[in-house]
mmCIF file of C-alpha atoms in Angstrom:
data_model
loop_
_atom_site.group_PDB
_atom_site.id
_atom_site.type_symbol
_atom_site.label_atom_id
_atom_site.label_comp_id
_atom_site.label_asym_id
_atom_site.label_seq_id
_atom_site.Cartn_x
_atom_site.Cartn_y
_atom_site.Cartn_z
ATOM 1 C CA UNK A 1 109.685 -11.685 26.965
ATOM 2 C CA UNK A 2 106.836 -14.119 27.927
ATOM 3 C CA UNK A 3 103.204 -13.857 26.938
ATOM 4 C CA UNK A 4 100.811 -16.046 29.056
ATOM 5 C CA UNK A 5 97.109 -16.586 28.890
ATOM 6 C CA UNK A 6 94.959 -18.446 31.514
ATOM 7 C CA UNK A 7 91.908 -20.522 30.875
ATOM 8 C CA UNK A 8 89.688 -23.120 32.755
ATOM 9 C CA UNK A 9 88.089 -21.060 35.586
ATOM 10 C CA UNK A 10 84.362 -21.438 36.371
ATOM 11 C CA UNK A 11 81.968 -22.299 38.873
ATOM 12 C CA UNK A 12 82.161 -25.496 40.930
ATOM 13 C CA UNK A 13 80.798 -26.916 43.934
ATOM 14 C CA UNK A 14 82.775 -27.253 47.254
ATOM 15 C CA UNK A 15 84.605 -30.699 46.941
ATOM 16 C CA UNK A 16 84.985 -30.375 43.238
ATOM 17 C CA UNK A 17 87.803 -30.138 40.959
ATOM 18 C CA UNK A 18 88.995 -27.746 38.213
ATOM 19 C CA UNK A 19 91.969 -27.585 36.046
ATOM 20 C CA UNK A 20 93.390 -24.310 35.079
ATOM 21 C CA UNK A 21 95.598 -23.864 31.902
ATOM 22 C CA UNK A 22 98.241 -21.380 31.216
ATOM 23 C CA UNK A 23 99.532 -21.110 27.562
ATOM 24 C CA UNK A 24 102.842 -19.509 27.378
ATOM 25 C CA UNK A 25 104.761 -17.997 24.455
ATOM 26 C CA UNK A 26 108.381 -16.987 24.300
ATOM 27 C CA UNK A 27 111.589 -17.780 22.860
ATOM 28 C CA UNK A 28 113.513 -18.927 25.966
ATOM 29 C CA UNK A 29 110.717 -20.525 28.087
ATOM 30 C CA UNK A 30 113.033 -22.921 29.686
ATOM 31 C CA UNK A 31 114.903 -20.313 31.474
ATOM 32 C CA UNK A 32 111.712 -19.190 33.437
ATOM 33 C CA UNK A 33 109.717 -20.178 36.304
ATOM 34 C CA UNK A 34 106.131 -20.140 35.904
ATOM 35 C CA UNK A 35 103.755 -19.264 38.848
ATOM 36 C CA UNK A 36 100.161 -19.313 39.741
ATOM 37 C CA UNK A 37 98.883 -16.782 42.077
ATOM 38 C CA UNK A 38 95.212 -15.817 43.318
ATOM 39 C CA UNK A 39 93.396 -12.772 44.494
ATOM 40 C CA UNK A 40 89.997 -12.882 46.225
ATOM 41 C CA UNK A 41 87.782 -9.652 46.826
ATOM 42 C CA UNK A 42 89.408 -7.530 49.396
ATOM 43 C CA UNK A 43 92.424 -9.566 49.796
ATOM 44 C CA UNK A 44 96.026 -9.289 48.589
ATOM 45 C CA UNK A 45 97.301 -11.464 45.751
ATOM 46 C CA UNK A 46 98.883 -14.627 47.146
ATOM 47 C CA UNK A 47 101.189 -17.257 45.633
ATOM 48 C CA UNK A 48 99.760 -20.608 45.086
ATOM 49 C CA UNK A 49 102.329 -22.779 43.316
ATOM 50 C CA UNK A 50 105.316 -22.626 40.972
ATOM 51 C CA UNK A 51 107.211 -24.809 38.476
ATOM 52 C CA UNK A 52 110.539 -24.570 36.677
ATOM 53 C CA UNK A 53 110.129 -25.041 33.041
ATOM 54 C CA UNK A 54 113.636 -26.789 33.050
ATOM 55 C CA UNK A 55 113.559 -29.734 35.521
ATOM 56 C CA UNK A 56 110.001 -29.353 36.583
ATOM 57 C CA UNK A 57 110.877 -28.393 40.306
ATOM 58 C CA UNK A 58 107.668 -27.381 42.035
ATOM 59 C CA UNK A 59 106.738 -25.183 45.189
ATOM 60 C CA UNK A 60 103.420 -24.929 46.893
ATOM 61 C CA UNK A 61 101.761 -22.496 49.274
ATOM 62 C CA UNK A 62 100.735 -24.327 52.402
ATOM 63 C CA UNK A 63 97.081 -23.858 51.464
ATOM 64 C CA UNK A 64 97.552 -25.696 48.083
ATOM 65 C CA UNK A 65 99.599 -28.631 49.439
ATOM 66 C CA UNK A 66 97.930 -31.877 49.082
ATOM 67 C CA UNK A 67 95.010 -30.504 46.911
ATOM 68 C CA UNK A 68 96.611 -28.700 44.171
ATOM 69 C CA UNK A 69 99.041 -29.966 41.565
ATOM 70 C CA UNK A 70 101.108 -27.859 39.269
ATOM 71 C CA UNK A 71 102.545 -29.393 36.012
ATOM 72 C CA UNK A 72 103.861 -28.462 32.727
ATOM 73 C CA UNK A 73 103.617 -29.746 29.125
ATOM 74 C CA UNK A 74 106.774 -28.830 27.439
ATOM 75 C CA UNK A 75 105.410 -29.766 23.969
ATOM 76 C CA UNK A 76 102.289 -27.465 24.266
ATOM 77 C CA UNK A 77 104.142 -24.730 26.350
ATOM 78 C CA UNK A 78 101.347 -25.066 28.884
ATOM 79 C CA UNK A 79 101.366 -25.215 32.572
ATOM 80 C CA UNK A 80 98.421 -26.619 34.537
ATOM 81 C CA UNK A 81 96.947 -26.155 37.883
ATOM 82 C CA UNK A 82 94.827 -29.206 38.978
ATOM 83 C CA UNK A 83 92.710 -28.138 41.825
ATOM 84 C CA UNK A 84 90.912 -30.758 43.824
ATOM 85 C CA UNK A 85 88.728 -30.699 46.935
ATOM 86 C CA UNK A 86 87.852 -27.151 46.343
ATOM 87 C CA UNK A 87 86.685 -24.969 49.311
ATOM 88 C CA UNK A 88 84.816 -21.702 49.243
ATOM 89 C CA UNK A 89 88.058 -20.002 50.345
ATOM 90 C CA UNK A 90 89.645 -21.103 47.128
ATOM 91 C CA UNK A 91 87.522 -18.632 45.221
ATOM 92 C CA UNK A 92 89.417 -16.095 43.588
ATOM 93 C CA UNK A 93 90.899 -14.606 40.251
ATOM 94 C CA UNK A 94 93.787 -17.013 39.461
ATOM 95 C CA UNK A 95 96.712 -15.538 37.581
ATOM 96 C CA UNK A 96 99.407 -17.182 35.865
ATOM 97 C CA UNK A 97 102.853 -15.533 35.801
ATOM 98 C CA UNK A 98 106.478 -15.883 34.818
ATOM 99 C CA UNK A 99 109.876 -14.911 36.232
ATOM 100 C CA UNK A 100 113.326 -15.689 35.052
ATOM 101 C CA UNK A 101 115.124 -18.177 37.062
ATOM 102 C CA UNK A 102 117.662 -15.796 38.340
ATOM 103 C CA UNK A 103 114.875 -13.328 39.608
ATOM 104 C CA UNK A 104 112.554 -13.546 42.522
ATOM 105 C CA UNK A 105 110.078 -10.899 40.791
ATOM 106 C CA UNK A 106 107.444 -12.115 38.383
ATOM 107 C CA UNK A 107 107.490 -9.720 35.468
ATOM 108 C CA UNK A 108 105.043 -11.331 33.029
ATOM 109 C CA UNK A 109 101.264 -11.616 34.046
ATOM 110 C CA UNK A 110 98.096 -12.956 32.327
ATOM 111 C CA UNK A 111 94.761 -11.498 32.708
ATOM 112 C CA UNK A 112 93.467 -14.006 35.201
ATOM 113 C CA UNK A 113 90.748 -16.522 35.112
ATOM 114 C CA UNK A 114 87.779 -16.465 37.732
ATOM 115 C CA UNK A 115 87.131 -19.426 39.975
ATOM 116 C CA UNK A 116 83.823 -19.503 41.997
ATOM 117 C CA UNK A 117 83.322 -22.197 44.520
ATOM 118 C CA UNK A 118 79.745 -22.691 45.773
ATOM 119 C CA UNK A 119 79.076 -24.096 49.252
#
């Protein structure tokens, strides 16, 4: 089982940057894939980026490529989402989630952190 807690959301002007953090706990984190998702009002939750604890392989949604970077700090059991060149369309609640490497389903979710982008 994995427990995740997000932090780092806030208000930023368009063109600005934010770094989200996801603190994870669990006995076998190295067997998990960590993902960032977001959900804007009236829209479905969508995938943003993911990273494997073991090996660090990453994957990004097209909307995130070139602007967002996902990374991990194994010593701190923390995953980050660096977001640059933010746009008003990036405003959403951002969620951190975890899935086992052998599964496509994310089973463990945080409470989310709000990102607001002013134009």
